[in-house]
Amino acid sequence: MIGDARGSLVSIEKGPQVPFEIKRVYYIFGTQLEVSRGFHAHKQLRQLAVCVSGKCRMVMDDGTSRKEVWLNSPDKGVLINNLIWREMHDFSEDCVLIVFASQEYDEADYIRNYDDFINVVTANAKS
Ligand code: TYD
């Protein structure tokens, strides 16, 4: 983060923190209280998620263990690899969640059923 008396600036570019070419950016805002989102994994897609305003709780599950992180600062990002089941909970009213993605939108890349996700992860571990 770059800052001086005027405020702060965050720059995001390809490198160790974003180890992929960014092909798409989308953002989620105006999420209703008590609404959770996500509940899917991606076969190939990798993403970097940042709450540039407000906060939300990101749950990430690799099929073996679940971890969660509060995205609660514009200088805090989380890298979400492919084959990670993700859920977003507890959105604040002012939450703006920006996602930088390695691929264009492709519904065929989604795994939207948790049992299917476990089957894919298990099959991957065996091969
Ligand atoms: P989805 O990825 O399921 O949202 P979330 O995981 O946050 O709940 O996307 C919601 C809808 O928006 C779904 O119909 C697909 C569509 N969508 C696009 O058309 N383009 C995009 O880049 C994204 C992320 C979603």
GROMACS .gro file of C-alpha atoms and ligand atoms in nm:
model
  152
    1MET     CA    1   0.000   0.000   0.000
    2ILE     CA    2   0.130   0.342  -0.092
    3GLY     CA    3   0.032   0.627   0.134
    4ASP     CA    4   0.114   0.979   0.221
    5ALA     CA    5  -0.060   1.273   0.382
    6ARG     CA    6  -0.325   1.265   0.108
    7GLY     CA    7  -0.440   0.908   0.178
    8SER     CA    8  -0.374   0.561   0.042
    9LEU     CA    9  -0.329   0.391  -0.292
   10VAL     CA   10  -0.336   0.020  -0.366
   11SER     CA   11  -0.200  -0.113  -0.693
   12ILE     CA   12  -0.275  -0.463  -0.816
   13GLU     CA   13  -0.063  -0.611  -1.093
   14LYS     CA   14   0.059  -0.944  -1.214
   15GLY     CA   15   0.330  -1.083  -0.986
   16PRO     CA   16   0.362  -1.295  -0.672
   17GLN     CA   17   0.039  -1.155  -0.529
   18VAL     CA   18  -0.157  -1.209  -0.851
   19PRO     CA   19   0.005  -1.508  -1.022
   20PHE     CA   20  -0.221  -1.498  -1.328
   21GLU     CA   21  -0.321  -1.273  -1.613
   22ILE     CA   22  -0.633  -1.079  -1.511
   23LYS     CA   23  -0.897  -1.140  -1.777
   24ARG     CA   24  -1.207  -1.021  -1.592
   25VAL     CA   25  -1.300  -0.797  -1.302
   26TYR     CA   26  -1.639  -0.796  -1.134
   27TYR     CA   27  -1.777  -0.656  -0.812
   28ILE     CA   28  -2.055  -0.737  -0.573
   29PHE     CA   29  -2.232  -0.467  -0.375
   30GLY     CA   30  -2.572  -0.390  -0.228
   31THR     CA   31  -2.586  -0.739  -0.079
   32GLN     CA   32  -2.887  -0.774   0.147
   33LEU     CA   33  -2.824  -0.841   0.514
   34GLU     CA   34  -2.837  -1.211   0.604
   35VAL     CA   35  -2.766  -1.308   0.242
   36SER     CA   36  -2.475  -1.542   0.176
   37ARG     CA   37  -2.322  -1.592  -0.169
   38GLY     CA   38  -2.084  -1.823  -0.347
   39PHE     CA   39  -2.143  -2.189  -0.263
   40HIS     CA   40  -1.944  -2.308  -0.560
   41ALA     CA   41  -1.594  -2.395  -0.676
   42HIS     CA   42  -1.426  -2.352  -1.012
   43LYS     CA   43  -1.250  -2.617  -1.216
   44GLN     CA   44  -0.984  -2.380  -1.351
   45LEU     CA   45  -1.061  -2.024  -1.248
   46ARG     CA   46  -0.832  -1.847  -1.003
   47GLN     CA   47  -0.938  -1.526  -0.833
   48LEU     CA   48  -0.819  -1.249  -0.608
   49ALA     CA   49  -1.091  -1.098  -0.387
   50VAL     CA   50  -1.068  -0.763  -0.207
   51CYS     CA   51  -1.332  -0.576  -0.006
   52VAL     CA   52  -1.254  -0.219  -0.107
   53SER     CA   53  -1.533  -0.100   0.120
   54GLY     CA   54  -1.699  -0.264   0.420
   55LYS     CA   55  -1.642  -0.627   0.501
   56CYS     CA   56  -1.749  -0.985   0.450
   57ARG     CA   57  -1.640  -1.325   0.575
   58MET     CA   58  -1.488  -1.553   0.313
   59VAL     CA   59  -1.497  -1.928   0.376
   60MET     CA   60  -1.263  -2.143   0.167
   61ASP     CA   61  -1.276  -2.521   0.162
   62ASP     CA   62  -1.028  -2.741  -0.025
   63GLY     CA   63  -1.229  -3.057   0.034
   64THR     CA   64  -1.025  -3.149   0.341
   65SER     CA   65  -1.024  -2.840   0.557
   66ARG     CA   66  -1.214  -2.515   0.579
   67LYS     CA   67  -1.061  -2.182   0.660
   68GLU     CA   68  -1.217  -1.842   0.684
   69VAL     CA   69  -1.087  -1.492   0.655
   70TRP     CA   70  -1.250  -1.159   0.720
   71LEU     CA   71  -1.203  -0.931   0.422
   72ASN     CA   72  -1.230  -0.608   0.611
   73SER     CA   73  -0.973  -0.374   0.468
   74PRO     CA   74  -0.908  -0.235   0.118
   75ASP     CA   75  -0.545  -0.344   0.149
   76LYS     CA   76  -0.627  -0.706   0.229
   77GLY     CA   77  -0.683  -0.955  -0.050
   78VAL     CA   78  -0.732  -1.327  -0.063
   79LEU     CA   79  -0.622  -1.552  -0.346
   80ILE     CA   80  -0.872  -1.825  -0.427
   81ASN     CA   81  -0.726  -2.106  -0.630
   82ASN     CA   82  -0.917  -2.339  -0.854
   83LEU     CA   83  -1.094  -2.629  -0.681
   84ILE     CA   84  -1.169  -2.428  -0.370
   85TRP     CA   85  -1.528  -2.424  -0.247
   86ARG     CA   86  -1.605  -2.069  -0.141
   87GLU     CA   87  -1.882  -1.906   0.055
   88MET     CA   88  -1.924  -1.539   0.141
   89HIS     CA   89  -2.115  -1.450   0.456
   90ASP     CA   90  -2.190  -1.154   0.681
   91PHE     CA   91  -2.174  -0.881   0.418
   92SER     CA   92  -2.182  -0.535   0.569
   93GLU     CA   93  -2.426  -0.293   0.412
   94ASP     CA   94  -2.141  -0.090   0.262
   95CYS     CA   95  -1.953  -0.394   0.130
   96VAL     CA   96  -1.804  -0.366  -0.217
   97LEU     CA   97  -1.624  -0.689  -0.300
   98ILE     CA   98  -1.403  -0.672  -0.609
   99VAL     CA   99  -1.287  -0.991  -0.773
  100PHE     CA  100  -1.002  -1.018  -1.023
  101ALA     CA  101  -1.033  -1.335  -1.226
  102SER     CA  102  -0.800  -1.539  -1.445
  103GLN     CA  103  -1.065  -1.626  -1.705
  104GLU     CA  104  -1.369  -1.481  -1.871
  105TYR     CA  105  -1.706  -1.588  -1.730
  106ASP     CA  106  -1.783  -1.950  -1.816
  107GLU     CA  107  -2.070  -2.129  -1.644
  108ALA     CA  108  -1.915  -2.463  -1.751
  109ASP     CA  109  -1.621  -2.391  -1.519
  110TYR     CA  110  -1.848  -2.384  -1.211
  111ILE     CA  111  -1.902  -2.674  -0.972
  112ARG     CA  112  -2.220  -2.573  -0.792
  113ASN     CA  113  -2.289  -2.891  -0.598
  114TYR     CA  114  -2.078  -2.970  -0.290
  115ASP     CA  115  -2.087  -3.348  -0.342
  116ASP     CA  116  -1.971  -3.301  -0.702
  117PHE     CA  117  -1.690  -3.080  -0.571
  118ILE     CA  118  -1.573  -3.350  -0.329
  119ASN     CA  119  -1.585  -3.608  -0.609
  120VAL     CA  120  -1.370  -3.389  -0.835
  121VAL     CA  121  -1.117  -3.317  -0.558
  122THR     CA  122  -1.099  -3.686  -0.468
  123ALA     CA  123  -1.053  -3.790  -0.832
  124ASN     CA  124  -0.782  -3.524  -0.874
  125ALA     CA  125  -0.594  -3.648  -0.567
  126LYS     CA  126  -0.586  -4.001  -0.711
  127SER     CA  127  -0.457  -3.901  -1.055
  128TYD     P1  128  -2.228  -1.626  -0.919
  128TYD     O1  129  -2.086  -1.646  -0.960
  128TYD     O2  130  -2.311  -1.749  -0.897
  128TYD     O3  131  -2.234  -1.533  -0.790
  128TYD     P2  132  -2.199  -1.563  -0.638
  128TYD     O4  133  -2.102  -1.675  -0.632
  128TYD     O5  134  -2.141  -1.436  -0.588
  128TYD     O6  135  -2.323  -1.594  -0.565
  128TYD     O7  136  -2.297  -1.531  -1.027
  128TYD     C1  137  -2.428  -1.482  -1.010
  128TYD     C2  138  -2.491  -1.469  -1.148
  128TYD     O8  139  -2.419  -1.373  -1.225
  128TYD     C3  140  -2.490  -1.599  -1.226
  128TYD     O9  141  -2.613  -1.609  -1.297
  128TYD     C4  142  -2.378  -1.583  -1.324
  128TYD     C5  143  -2.370  -1.434  -1.345
  128TYD     N1  144  -2.232  -1.387  -1.371
  128TYD     C6  145  -2.197  -1.337  -1.495
  128TYD    O10  146  -2.279  -1.332  -1.589
  128TYD     N2  147  -2.070  -1.292  -1.515
  128TYD     C7  148  -1.977  -1.295  -1.417
  128TYD    O11  149  -1.861  -1.252  -1.439
  128TYD     C8  150  -2.014  -1.349  -1.289
  128TYD     C9  151  -1.915  -1.355  -1.176
  128TYD    C10  152  -2.142  -1.392  -1.270
   0.00000   0.00000   0.00000
